[in-house]
CSV table of C-alpha atoms in Angstrom, one decimal:
chain,number,residue,atom,x,y,z
A,15,MET,CA,21.6,23.9,-47.1
A,16,ALA,CA,22.3,20.4,-48.6
A,17,ALA,CA,19.5,18.0,-47.9
A,18,ARG,CA,21.9,15.3,-46.7
A,19,ARG,CA,22.9,17.6,-43.8
A,20,LEU,CA,19.4,18.1,-42.6
A,21,PRO,CA,19.2,15.1,-40.3
A,22,LEU,CA,22.4,16.2,-38.5
A,23,ILE,CA,21.0,19.7,-38.2
A,24,LEU,CA,17.8,18.5,-36.7
A,25,GLY,CA,19.6,16.4,-34.2
A,26,LEU,CA,21.8,19.3,-33.2
A,27,LEU,CA,18.8,21.6,-32.9
A,28,GLY,CA,17.0,19.3,-30.5
A,29,LEU,CA,20.1,18.2,-28.5
A,30,PRO,CA,20.2,21.1,-26.0
A,31,TRP,CA,16.6,20.3,-24.9
A,32,LEU,CA,17.4,16.6,-24.5
A,33,ILE,CA,20.5,17.5,-22.4
A,34,ALA,CA,18.5,19.9,-20.3
A,35,ALA,CA,15.9,17.2,-19.5
A,36,CYS,CA,18.7,15.2,-17.8
A,37,PHE,CA,19.2,17.9,-15.2
A,38,PRO,CA,17.0,18.4,-12.1
A,39,PRO,CA,14.3,18.9,-11.4
A,40,LEU,CA,12.6,15.9,-12.9
A,41,ASN,CA,8.9,16.4,-13.4
A,42,HIS,CA,7.3,15.7,-10.1
A,43,ASP,CA,4.7,13.2,-11.5
A,44,SER,CA,7.4,11.4,-13.4
A,45,ALA,CA,9.7,11.4,-10.4
A,46,ALA,CA,6.9,9.9,-8.3
A,47,VAL,CA,6.3,7.1,-10.7
A,48,LEU,CA,10.0,6.4,-11.0
A,49,THR,CA,10.3,6.3,-7.2
A,50,TRP,CA,7.5,3.7,-7.1
A,51,ALA,CA,9.3,1.7,-9.8
A,52,GLN,CA,12.5,1.7,-7.8
A,53,ARG,CA,10.6,0.4,-4.8
A,54,MET,CA,9.0,-2.3,-6.9
A,55,VAL,CA,12.5,-3.4,-8.0
A,56,ALA,CA,13.4,-3.5,-4.3
A,57,GLY,CA,10.5,-6.0,-3.7
A,58,GLU,CA,7.6,-3.8,-2.7
A,59,ARG,CA,4.2,-4.7,-4.1
A,60,LEU,CA,2.2,-2.3,-6.3
A,61,TYR,CA,-1.2,-1.4,-4.9
A,62,ILE,CA,-0.5,-3.2,-1.7
A,63,ASP,CA,2.7,-1.5,-0.3
A,64,LEU,CA,2.6,1.2,-2.9
A,65,ILE,CA,-0.8,2.9,-3.3
A,66,ASP,CA,-1.6,5.0,-6.3
A,67,VAL,CA,-4.6,5.3,-8.7
A,68,ASN,CA,-2.7,5.1,-12.0
A,69,PRO,CA,-3.0,1.8,-14.0
A,70,PRO,CA,0.1,-0.3,-13.8
A,71,MET,CA,1.5,0.3,-17.3
A,72,ILE,CA,3.4,3.4,-16.5
A,73,PHE,CA,5.0,1.7,-13.5
A,74,TRP,CA,6.0,-1.3,-15.6
A,75,LEU,CA,7.5,1.0,-18.3
A,76,ASN,CA,9.7,2.6,-15.6
A,77,LEU,CA,11.1,-0.7,-14.3
A,78,PRO,CA,14.0,-0.9,-16.8
A,79,PRO,CA,15.6,2.5,-15.9
A,80,ALA,CA,14.8,1.9,-12.2
A,81,ALA,CA,16.5,-1.6,-12.3
A,82,VAL,CA,19.5,-0.4,-14.3
A,83,ALA,CA,20.0,2.5,-12.0
A,84,GLY,CA,20.2,0.1,-9.1
A,85,TRP,CA,22.7,-2.1,-10.9
A,86,ILE,CA,25.2,0.4,-12.2
A,87,GLY,CA,24.7,3.4,-9.9
A,88,LEU,CA,23.8,6.0,-12.5
A,89,PRO,CA,21.1,8.5,-11.6
A,90,ALA,CA,17.6,7.0,-12.2
A,91,PRO,CA,16.2,10.3,-13.7
A,92,LEU,CA,19.0,10.4,-16.3
A,93,LEU,CA,18.3,6.8,-17.3
A,94,LEU,CA,14.6,7.5,-17.5
A,95,VAL,CA,15.1,10.3,-20.0
A,96,LEU,CA,17.5,8.2,-22.0
A,97,TRP,CA,15.1,5.2,-21.9
A,98,TYR,CA,12.2,7.2,-23.3
A,99,ALA,CA,14.4,8.9,-25.8
A,100,ALA,CA,15.6,5.5,-27.1
A,101,LEU,CA,12.0,4.2,-27.4
A,102,SER,CA,11.0,7.4,-29.3
A,103,LEU,CA,13.9,7.4,-31.6
A,104,GLY,CA,13.6,3.7,-32.3
A,105,GLY,CA,10.0,4.1,-33.3
A,106,VAL,CA,10.6,7.0,-35.5
A,107,MET,CA,13.5,5.3,-37.3
A,108,LEU,CA,11.1,2.4,-38.2
A,109,ALA,CA,8.7,4.8,-39.9
A,110,LEU,CA,11.2,7.2,-41.6
A,111,PRO,CA,11.8,5.0,-44.7
A,112,PHE,CA,8.2,5.5,-45.8
A,113,LEU,CA,8.1,9.3,-45.6
A,114,PRO,CA,9.7,10.1,-49.0
A,115,ARG,CA,7.0,7.9,-50.6
A,116,VAL,CA,4.1,9.7,-49.0
A,117,LEU,CA,5.3,13.3,-48.5
A,118,PRO,CA,7.1,15.8,-50.9
A,119,GLU,CA,10.4,17.1,-49.6
A,120,GLY,CA,9.3,20.4,-48.2
A,121,ALA,CA,6.3,19.0,-46.3
A,122,ARG,CA,8.5,16.1,-45.1
A,123,TRP,CA,11.2,18.3,-43.6
A,124,GLY,CA,8.7,20.8,-42.1
A,125,LEU,CA,6.9,17.9,-40.4
A,126,LEU,CA,10.2,16.3,-39.1
A,127,THR,CA,11.4,19.7,-37.7
A,128,ALA,CA,8.0,20.2,-36.0
A,129,ALA,CA,8.4,16.7,-34.5
A,130,VAL,CA,11.7,17.8,-32.9
A,131,GLY,CA,9.9,20.8,-31.5
A,132,ALA,CA,6.9,18.8,-30.3
A,133,LEU,CA,9.0,16.1,-28.6
A,134,LEU,CA,11.9,18.1,-27.2
A,135,ILE,CA,11.1,21.8,-27.1
A,136,LEU,CA,7.4,22.2,-26.5
A,137,PRO,CA,7.0,19.8,-23.5
A,138,ALA,CA,9.3,21.9,-21.2
A,139,HIS,CA,8.8,20.7,-17.6
A,140,SER,CA,6.2,18.1,-18.8
A,141,PHE,CA,9.1,16.1,-20.4
A,142,THR,CA,8.6,12.4,-19.5
A,143,GLN,CA,4.9,13.0,-18.4
A,144,ARG,CA,2.6,10.3,-19.7
A,145,GLU,CA,1.1,12.6,-22.3
A,146,HIS,CA,4.6,13.4,-23.5
A,147,LEU,CA,5.3,9.6,-23.8
A,148,LEU,CA,2.0,9.2,-25.6
A,149,LEU,CA,3.0,11.8,-28.2
A,150,ALA,CA,6.5,10.3,-28.6
A,151,LEU,CA,5.2,6.7,-29.2
A,152,ALA,CA,2.2,8.0,-31.3
A,153,LEU,CA,4.5,9.8,-33.8
A,154,PRO,CA,5.9,6.6,-35.6
A,155,TYR,CA,2.4,5.1,-35.7
A,156,LEU,CA,1.1,8.4,-37.2
A,157,LEU,CA,3.8,8.4,-39.8
A,158,HIS,CA,3.0,4.9,-40.7
A,159,ALA,CA,-0.7,5.8,-40.9
A,160,LEU,CA,0.2,8.2,-43.7
A,161,ALA,CA,1.7,5.2,-45.6
A,162,ARG,CA,-1.3,2.9,-44.7
A,163,ALA,CA,-3.6,5.6,-46.2
A,164,GLU,CA,-1.7,5.2,-49.4
A,165,GLY,CA,-2.0,1.4,-49.4
A,166,LEU,CA,1.6,0.8,-48.4
A,167,LYS,CA,2.5,-2.2,-46.1
A,168,ALA,CA,5.6,-3.3,-44.2
A,169,PRO,CA,6.4,-5.5,-41.1
A,170,SER,CA,7.7,-2.4,-39.3
A,171,MET,CA,4.2,-1.1,-39.0
A,172,MET,CA,3.5,-3.9,-36.5
A,173,ALA,CA,6.3,-2.6,-34.3
A,174,THR,CA,5.2,1.0,-34.3
A,175,ALA,CA,1.6,-0.1,-33.7
A,176,ALA,CA,2.8,-2.1,-30.7
A,177,LEU,CA,4.6,0.9,-29.3
A,178,PHE,CA,1.6,3.1,-29.7
A,179,ALA,CA,-0.7,0.5,-28.1
A,180,VAL,CA,1.6,0.4,-25.1
A,181,ALA,CA,1.3,4.2,-24.9
A,182,VAL,CA,-2.5,4.1,-25.2
A,183,CYS,CA,-2.6,1.6,-22.2
A,184,LEU,CA,-1.2,4.3,-20.0
A,185,LYS,CA,-4.6,5.9,-19.6
A,186,PRO,CA,-8.1,4.9,-20.8
A,187,HIS,CA,-8.6,8.4,-22.1
A,188,PHE,CA,-5.9,7.8,-24.7
A,189,LEU,CA,-8.2,5.5,-26.6
A,190,ALA,CA,-9.6,8.5,-28.4
A,191,LEU,CA,-6.4,8.7,-30.5
A,192,PRO,CA,-6.4,5.3,-32.2
A,193,ALA,CA,-10.2,5.6,-32.5
A,194,GLY,CA,-9.9,8.8,-34.5
A,195,VAL,CA,-7.0,7.7,-36.7
A,196,GLU,CA,-8.5,4.3,-37.5
A,197,ALA,CA,-11.9,5.8,-38.1
A,198,TYR,CA,-10.4,8.1,-40.8
A,199,LEU,CA,-8.5,5.1,-42.4
A,200,LEU,CA,-11.8,3.1,-42.4
A,201,VAL,CA,-13.5,5.9,-44.3
A,202,GLN,CA,-10.5,6.4,-46.6
A,203,ARG,CA,-9.8,2.7,-47.5
A,204,GLY,CA,-13.1,1.0,-46.9
A,205,LEU,CA,-14.3,-1.6,-44.4
A,206,ARG,CA,-12.8,-4.7,-46.1
A,207,THR,CA,-9.3,-3.2,-46.2
A,208,SER,CA,-9.4,-2.0,-42.6
A,209,LEU,CA,-10.6,-5.4,-41.3
A,210,ARG,CA,-7.7,-7.1,-43.1
A,211,ASP,CA,-5.2,-4.6,-41.7
A,212,PRO,CA,-3.0,-6.5,-39.1
A,213,VAL,CA,-2.1,-3.2,-37.4
A,214,ILE,CA,-5.5,-3.1,-35.8
A,215,ALA,CA,-5.2,-6.7,-34.6
A,216,VAL,CA,-1.8,-5.9,-33.1
A,217,MET,CA,-3.2,-3.0,-31.1
A,218,VAL,CA,-6.3,-4.9,-30.0
A,219,GLY,CA,-4.2,-7.9,-29.0
A,220,ILE,CA,-1.8,-5.8,-26.9
A,221,GLY,CA,-4.8,-4.1,-25.2
A,222,LEU,CA,-6.3,-7.4,-24.3
A,223,ALA,CA,-3.0,-8.9,-23.2
A,224,TYR,CA,-2.5,-5.8,-20.9
A,225,LEU,CA,-5.9,-6.2,-19.4
A,226,ALA,CA,-5.2,-9.9,-18.7
A,227,ALA,CA,-1.8,-9.0,-17.2
A,228,VAL,CA,-3.4,-6.4,-14.8
A,229,VAL,CA,-6.0,-9.0,-13.7
A,230,TRP,CA,-3.2,-11.6,-13.1
A,231,LEU,CA,-0.3,-9.6,-11.8
A,232,THR,CA,-2.0,-6.7,-9.9
A,233,PRO,CA,-5.5,-7.9,-8.8
A,234,ALA,CA,-5.4,-5.4,-6.0
A,235,TYR,CA,-6.0,-2.7,-8.6
A,236,PHE,CA,-9.5,-4.0,-9.0
A,237,GLN,CA,-9.9,-5.0,-5.4
A,238,THR,CA,-8.5,-1.9,-3.7
A,239,ILE,CA,-7.8,1.0,-6.0
A,240,LEU,CA,-11.0,1.1,-8.1
A,241,PRO,CA,-13.3,0.9,-5.0
A,242,MET,CA,-11.2,3.7,-3.5
A,243,MET,CA,-11.6,5.9,-6.6
A,244,ALA,CA,-15.3,5.2,-6.7
A,245,GLU,CA,-15.6,6.2,-3.0
A,246,LEU,CA,-13.7,9.5,-3.5
A,247,TYR,CA,-14.5,10.6,-7.1
A,248,THR,CA,-18.2,9.9,-7.5
A,249,SER,CA,-19.2,13.2,-5.9
A,250,ALA,CA,-16.4,15.2,-7.6
A,251,GLY,CA,-17.8,18.0,-9.8
A,252,THR,CA,-16.4,19.4,-13.0
A,253,ASP,CA,-16.2,23.1,-13.9
A,254,TRP,CA,-17.1,22.6,-17.6
A,255,GLY,CA,-17.0,26.3,-18.4
A,256,HIS,CA,-13.4,26.6,-17.2
A,257,LEU,CA,-12.5,23.2,-18.8
A,258,LEU,CA,-13.9,24.0,-22.3
A,259,LEU,CA,-13.4,27.8,-22.4
A,260,GLY,CA,-10.1,28.1,-20.5
A,261,ASP,CA,-6.6,28.6,-21.9
A,262,GLN,CA,-6.2,25.0,-23.2
A,263,VAL,CA,-9.0,23.8,-25.4
A,264,PRO,CA,-10.0,26.9,-27.5
A,265,PRO,CA,-6.6,27.5,-29.0
A,266,LEU,CA,-6.2,23.8,-29.9
A,267,ILE,CA,-9.6,23.6,-31.5
A,268,LEU,CA,-9.4,26.9,-33.4
A,269,GLY,CA,-5.8,26.4,-34.5
A,270,GLY,CA,-6.4,22.9,-35.6
A,271,LEU,CA,-9.5,23.7,-37.6
A,272,ILE,CA,-7.8,26.7,-39.3
A,273,LEU,CA,-4.7,24.8,-40.3
A,274,GLY,CA,-6.6,21.6,-41.1
A,275,GLY,CA,-9.1,23.5,-43.2
A,276,ILE,CA,-6.2,25.1,-45.2
A,277,GLY,CA,-4.6,21.8,-46.0
A,278,TRP,CA,-7.6,19.4,-46.0
A,279,LYS,CA,-7.8,19.0,-49.8
A,280,HIS,CA,-4.0,18.2,-50.0
A,281,GLY,CA,-4.2,14.6,-49.0
A,282,PRO,CA,-4.2,12.3,-46.0
A,283,ALA,CA,-1.3,14.1,-44.1
A,284,PRO,CA,-3.2,17.3,-42.9
A,285,ARG,CA,-6.4,15.3,-42.3
A,286,LEU,CA,-4.7,12.7,-40.1
A,287,LEU,CA,-2.7,15.4,-38.2
A,288,LEU,CA,-5.9,17.4,-37.6
A,289,ILE,CA,-7.8,14.3,-36.4
A,290,PHE,CA,-4.9,13.4,-34.1
A,291,THR,CA,-4.9,16.9,-32.7
A,292,LEU,CA,-8.6,16.9,-32.0
A,293,ALA,CA,-8.5,13.4,-30.6
A,294,ALA,CA,-5.7,14.3,-28.3
A,295,THR,CA,-7.7,17.3,-27.2
A,296,VAL,CA,-10.6,15.1,-26.4
A,297,ALA,CA,-8.3,12.8,-24.4
A,298,GLY,CA,-7.2,15.9,-22.3
A,299,VAL,CA,-10.8,17.1,-21.8
A,300,THR,CA,-12.1,13.7,-20.7
A,301,GLN,CA,-9.6,13.7,-17.8
A,302,LEU,CA,-11.9,16.5,-16.4
A,303,LYS,CA,-9.1,18.5,-14.8
A,304,GLY,CA,-8.0,21.0,-17.5
A,305,TRP,CA,-4.4,20.7,-16.3
A,306,ASP,CA,-1.7,21.9,-18.7
A,307,TYR,CA,0.1,18.6,-19.1
A,308,HIS,CA,-3.1,16.8,-20.1
A,309,PHE,CA,-2.8,18.6,-23.4
A,310,VAL,CA,0.9,18.1,-24.2
A,311,ALA,CA,0.0,15.5,-27.0
A,312,ALA,CA,-2.6,17.9,-28.4
A,313,ARG,CA,-0.2,20.8,-28.6
A,314,GLY,CA,2.3,18.5,-30.2
A,315,GLY,CA,-0.2,17.5,-32.8
A,316,LEU,CA,-1.0,21.1,-33.6
A,317,LEU,CA,2.7,21.8,-34.0
A,318,LEU,CA,3.0,18.8,-36.3
A,319,LEU,CA,0.1,20.1,-38.4
A,320,ALA,CA,1.7,23.6,-38.5
A,321,GLY,CA,5.1,22.1,-39.5
A,322,TRP,CA,3.5,20.2,-42.4
A,323,THR,CA,1.6,23.4,-43.5
A,324,PHE,CA,4.8,25.4,-43.5
A,325,GLY,CA,6.7,22.8,-45.4
A,326,HIS,CA,3.9,22.2,-47.9
A,327,TRP,CA,3.7,25.9,-48.9
A,328,LEU,CA,7.3,26.9,-48.6
A,329,LYS,CA,8.5,23.8,-50.6
A,330,ARG,CA,12.3,24.3,-50.1
A,331,PRO,CA,13.6,22.0,-47.3
A,332,ALA,CA,16.0,24.5,-45.8
A,333,VAL,CA,13.3,27.2,-45.6
A,334,ALA,CA,10.8,24.7,-44.2
A,335,VAL,CA,13.3,23.6,-41.5
A,336,SER,CA,14.0,27.2,-40.5
A,337,ALA,CA,10.4,28.2,-40.4
A,338,ALA,CA,9.2,25.1,-38.5
A,339,PHE,CA,12.0,25.5,-35.9
A,340,ALA,CA,11.2,29.2,-35.4
A,341,LEU,CA,7.6,28.3,-35.0
A,342,SER,CA,8.5,25.6,-32.4
A,343,LEU,CA,10.5,28.1,-30.4
A,344,GLY,CA,7.8,30.7,-30.6
A,345,TYR,CA,5.0,28.3,-29.6
A,346,ALA,CA,7.1,26.9,-26.7
A,347,SER,CA,7.9,30.4,-25.4
A,348,LEU,CA,4.2,31.1,-25.2
A,349,THR,CA,3.5,28.0,-23.0
A,350,ALA,CA,6.8,27.7,-21.1
A,351,PRO,CA,10.1,29.5,-21.6
A,352,PRO,CA,12.9,27.0,-22.7
A,353,PHE,CA,15.0,25.6,-19.8
A,354,ALA,CA,13.0,27.7,-17.3
A,355,ALA,CA,12.7,24.9,-14.7
A,356,GLN,CA,16.4,24.0,-14.9
A,357,ARG,CA,17.6,27.6,-14.9
A,358,ARG,CA,15.5,28.7,-12.0
A,359,PHE,CA,15.7,25.6,-9.8
A,360,ALA,CA,18.7,26.6,-7.7
A,361,ALA,CA,16.9,29.7,-6.5
A,362,THR,CA,13.6,28.1,-5.7
A,363,PRO,CA,12.3,27.4,-2.2
A,364,GLU,CA,12.2,23.8,-3.2
A,365,ALA,CA,16.0,23.8,-3.8
A,366,LYS,CA,16.5,25.6,-0.4
A,367,LEU,CA,14.5,22.9,1.3
A,368,GLY,CA,16.5,20.2,-0.4
A,369,GLN,CA,19.7,21.8,0.8
A,370,MET,CA,18.4,21.8,4.3
A,371,MET,CA,17.4,18.2,4.1
A,372,ALA,CA,20.8,17.1,2.6
A,373,GLN,CA,22.6,18.9,5.4
A,374,ALA,CA,20.5,17.4,8.1
A,375,VAL,CA,20.7,13.7,6.9
A,376,PRO,CA,22.4,12.9,3.6
A,377,HIS,CA,20.4,10.2,1.6
A,378,ALA,CA,17.7,10.2,4.3
A,379,SER,CA,14.6,8.2,4.5
A,380,VAL,CA,11.7,10.7,4.3
A,381,LEU,CA,8.0,11.0,4.7
A,382,TRP,CA,5.9,14.0,3.6
A,383,PHE,CA,2.6,15.1,5.0
A,384,THR,CA,1.2,16.8,1.9
A,385,THR,CA,-1.7,16.4,-0.6
A,386,SER,CA,0.6,17.2,-3.5
A,387,LEU,CA,3.3,15.4,-5.4
A,388,LYS,CA,5.4,18.6,-5.7
A,389,PRO,CA,8.2,19.0,-4.8
A,390,GLN,CA,8.9,15.9,-2.7
A,391,PHE,CA,9.5,13.4,-5.5
A,392,SER,CA,11.7,15.8,-7.6
A,393,LEU,CA,13.8,16.3,-4.4
A,394,VAL,CA,13.8,12.6,-3.6
A,395,GLN,CA,15.3,11.9,-7.0
A,396,ALA,CA,17.7,14.8,-7.0
A,397,LEU,CA,19.0,14.0,-3.5
A,398,GLY,CA,19.0,10.2,-3.7
A,399,GLN,CA,16.6,10.0,-0.7
A,400,ARG,CA,14.3,7.1,0.1
A,401,TYR,CA,10.6,7.8,0.3
A,402,ILE,CA,8.9,5.4,2.6
A,403,GLY,CA,5.2,6.3,2.5
A,404,HIS,CA,2.5,3.9,1.3
A,405,TYR,CA,0.7,6.8,-0.5
A,406,MET,CA,2.3,9.1,-2.9
A,407,SER,CA,0.5,11.9,-1.1
A,408,LEU,CA,-2.4,12.5,1.2
A,409,TRP,CA,-4.7,13.5,-1.8
A,410,PRO,CA,-7.7,11.6,-0.3
A,411,LEU,CA,-8.0,14.1,2.5
A,412,PRO,CA,-9.3,17.0,0.4
A,413,GLU,CA,-11.8,14.6,-1.2
A,414,LEU,CA,-13.0,13.5,2.3
A,415,TYR,CA,-12.9,17.1,3.7
A,416,PRO,CA,-13.6,19.3,0.6
A,417,PRO,CA,-12.6,23.0,1.0
A,418,GLU,CA,-16.1,24.3,0.5
A,419,ALA,CA,-17.4,22.4,3.5
A,420,PRO,CA,-16.6,23.0,7.2
A,421,HIS,CA,-13.7,20.8,8.4
A,422,VAL,CA,-15.6,18.9,11.1
A,423,LEU,CA,-13.3,15.9,11.6
A,424,ASN,CA,-14.8,12.5,11.8
A,425,PRO,CA,-14.1,10.9,15.2
A,426,ILE,CA,-10.9,8.9,14.9
A,427,ALA,CA,-12.4,5.8,16.4
A,428,ARG,CA,-15.2,5.8,13.9
A,429,SER,CA,-13.2,6.5,10.8
A,430,GLU,CA,-13.7,3.9,8.1
A,431,GLY,CA,-13.2,3.2,4.4
A,432,VAL,CA,-10.4,5.2,2.7
A,433,GLU,CA,-10.0,7.5,5.7
A,434,ARG,CA,-9.2,4.5,7.9
A,435,GLN,CA,-6.8,3.1,5.3
A,436,VAL,CA,-4.9,6.4,5.1
A,437,ILE,CA,-4.6,6.7,8.9
A,438,ASP,CA,-3.4,3.1,9.3
A,439,ALA,CA,-0.9,3.6,6.5
A,440,THR,CA,0.5,6.7,8.0
A,441,ALA,CA,0.9,5.0,11.4
A,442,ALA,CA,2.8,2.2,9.6
A,443,ASP,CA,4.9,4.7,7.7
A,444,LEU,CA,6.0,6.4,11.0
A,445,ALA,CA,6.7,3.0,12.5
A,446,ARG,CA,9.5,2.7,9.9
A,447,ARG,CA,11.2,5.6,11.7
A,448,PRO,CA,12.0,7.9,8.8
A,449,ASP,CA,15.0,10.2,9.3
A,450,LEU,CA,13.1,13.2,8.2
A,451,ILE,CA,9.4,14.3,7.8
A,452,VAL,CA,8.2,17.3,6.0
A,453,VAL,CA,4.8,18.9,6.9
A,454,THR,CA,3.1,21.2,4.5
A,455,GLU,CA,0.8,24.0,5.7
A,456,GLY,CA,-2.7,23.0,4.6
A,457,ALA,CA,-3.6,26.5,3.5
A,458,SER,CA,-0.8,26.5,1.0
A,459,GLU,CA,-1.9,23.4,-0.7
A,460,PRO,CA,-4.2,23.5,-3.7
A,461,GLY,CA,-6.4,20.6,-2.4
A,462,PHE,CA,-7.7,22.6,0.5
A,463,GLY,CA,-8.4,25.8,-1.5
A,464,GLY,CA,-6.6,28.1,0.9
A,465,GLN,CA,-8.5,26.8,3.9
A,466,PRO,CA,-6.7,26.1,7.1
A,467,TRP,CA,-5.6,22.5,7.6
A,468,ASP,CA,-3.2,21.0,10.1
A,469,HIS,CA,-1.9,17.6,9.1
A,470,LEU,CA,-0.2,16.9,12.5
A,471,THR,CA,-3.4,17.8,14.4
A,472,TYR,CA,-5.5,15.6,12.1
A,473,PHE,CA,-3.2,12.5,12.4
A,474,GLY,CA,-2.2,13.2,15.9
A,475,ARG,CA,-5.6,12.1,17.1
A,476,ASP,CA,-4.5,8.5,16.5
A,477,PRO,CA,-2.5,7.3,19.6
A,478,ARG,CA,0.1,5.4,17.5
A,479,ILE,CA,0.9,8.4,15.4
A,480,ALA,CA,0.9,10.8,18.3
A,481,GLU,CA,3.5,8.6,20.1
A,482,ALA,CA,5.7,8.3,17.0
A,483,LEU,CA,5.6,12.1,16.4
A,484,LYS,CA,7.2,12.7,19.8
A,485,ALA,CA,10.5,11.5,18.4
A,486,TYR,CA,10.7,14.4,15.9
A,487,ARG,CA,11.8,18.0,16.4
A,488,PRO,CA,11.5,20.9,13.9
A,489,ILE,CA,14.8,22.0,12.5
A,490,GLY,CA,13.8,24.5,9.9
A,491,LYS,CA,11.0,26.0,7.7
A,492,VAL,CA,11.0,27.1,4.1
A,493,ASP,CA,8.0,28.7,2.5
A,494,GLY,CA,5.1,26.5,3.5
A,495,TRP,CA,7.2,23.4,4.5
A,496,THR,CA,8.4,22.6,8.0
A,497,LEU,CA,11.2,20.1,8.3
A,498,TYR,CA,11.4,17.7,11.2
A,499,GLN,CA,14.3,15.4,12.2
A,500,ARG,CA,14.1,12.2,14.3
A,501,THR,CA,16.0,12.5,17.5
A,502,PRO,CA,18.4,9.7,18.5
C-alpha cells in the first residue's frame, strides 16, 4: 500500500459512518439542542422562552446550521452533522503538518486511523453529542500538544487551542482535560516555558470571554437556571458503587493503564494520550450519572492510545492502518453495532408514532408530556414539526416527586418555586393551541422508576390546563405514548 494513498483510504474508510450520521434518527439530545437553536433564530429567548439547564455555548454553536437551514431549506440535522464535520476536519488539518516531525510513520498512521475510528465509528448514536464534539475539537489540540512537548511552535497552535477552548466551555466538567494535558507539559518543559506559552493564554482568554458573554447576553442563566438547579439537585444522591464499578469506568482505567504503561518510556505521545484518556474519564465521572455518552471522549482517547501502540510496534504504515481499523470496528461492535440506530429506526415504536403524527397533521405544532428527551426531538427534526414547549421535558417532576417517595401531590393553589414555574409554563404552552400533544405513561419513564404517574391528572388540577385539554381527543396509542389531536 503506497503511503501517498493512505489519506484517501482513511477518508473512504470513514465516509460510510459520516453518511450514516446524516440519516435519522438524530441523537435526541443533539436534536433537542438544535430545536432550541432554531427557535432562537426565530426570535425566542434562551432561558426565558426556552428553558434548559445547559450553559449557552452548545446552543450558540448550533446557531449556524439552524440559521442556514432556515435560509436554504435543507434539513437542519444534515447541516448540523456537516457543520461539526467541517470544524473537526479544519482543526485536524491545522495540526497534521507537525505529525511527521513528532511521530514515526507507523505510529503516525496508527494514530490517524484510530482517530477516524474514534470520531466516526465509535460514537454510534452519540454522534454530535457534546462529548463527541469535545473529542473532535480536542484532537487537533492534542496533536499540537505532541509538538509543543518537543519545543515546536506555530501560529496554527493558537487556532487549535481556540477550538478546544470552545469545546471545554460546553460543560465545566471538561476542564479536567486541559488541566491534565497542560500539567504534563508543565512537568515536561518547566514552569518558565509553560508560562510563556501563548496557547494557555488563548484558552484562558476564551474562557473568560465566554463567561463575560454569558453574564451579558444570557443573565437569566444566573437568575433563573442556576437557582432552579440548586433547588432540584441539592438533594440528589449518587450511586458511587455503580458509577465507579459499572461498565464504563473500569475498562477505561484498566485499558488506559495497560497501554500507557507499555508505551510510557517511548516519549510524549503515549503519555499525553493516557493522560487525555484518564482526564476524559474524570470528566465523565464528575457528571455523576454514569451515562454511556458521558464517556465518549474517554473511549475515543483509549482508542487513540491503542492506535498509537499498534502503529509503534507494527512499524509498517499499511499494517498499522489495517490493525487500527480492525480494532476500531471491534471496539465499536462491543459498545454499539455500526449503523444500528439507522438500520432499526423504521421498525421502532418511535417511527410508528412518527408516522401516526405525520398522517394526522403534517408539519404539526406539538407538545409532549414526558420527562425524557427521547424520542420527541428526534421525531421533531425528522418530521419537520414545531415544538412549542418552554421546557425540553418535564424532568423537574421526578425531582419534585422522587420515585422512592409516595406521590402525594402538593395542592395546586400552594405550589411554588420550580413546580409553579412548570405548571404556569405548561398552561402557556397549551394556550398556543398545539396541533398535537403526546402523553407518556409515567410508569414507562425512567424518571419515575416504574411508579405510576399520570401527567394529565397532575396538570389537570390547574383550571387553565383542564379547560385547554378539553379541546383534544385521543387518536392513537403506540407503546407508552398516547397521541391527542386538537379538535376544530
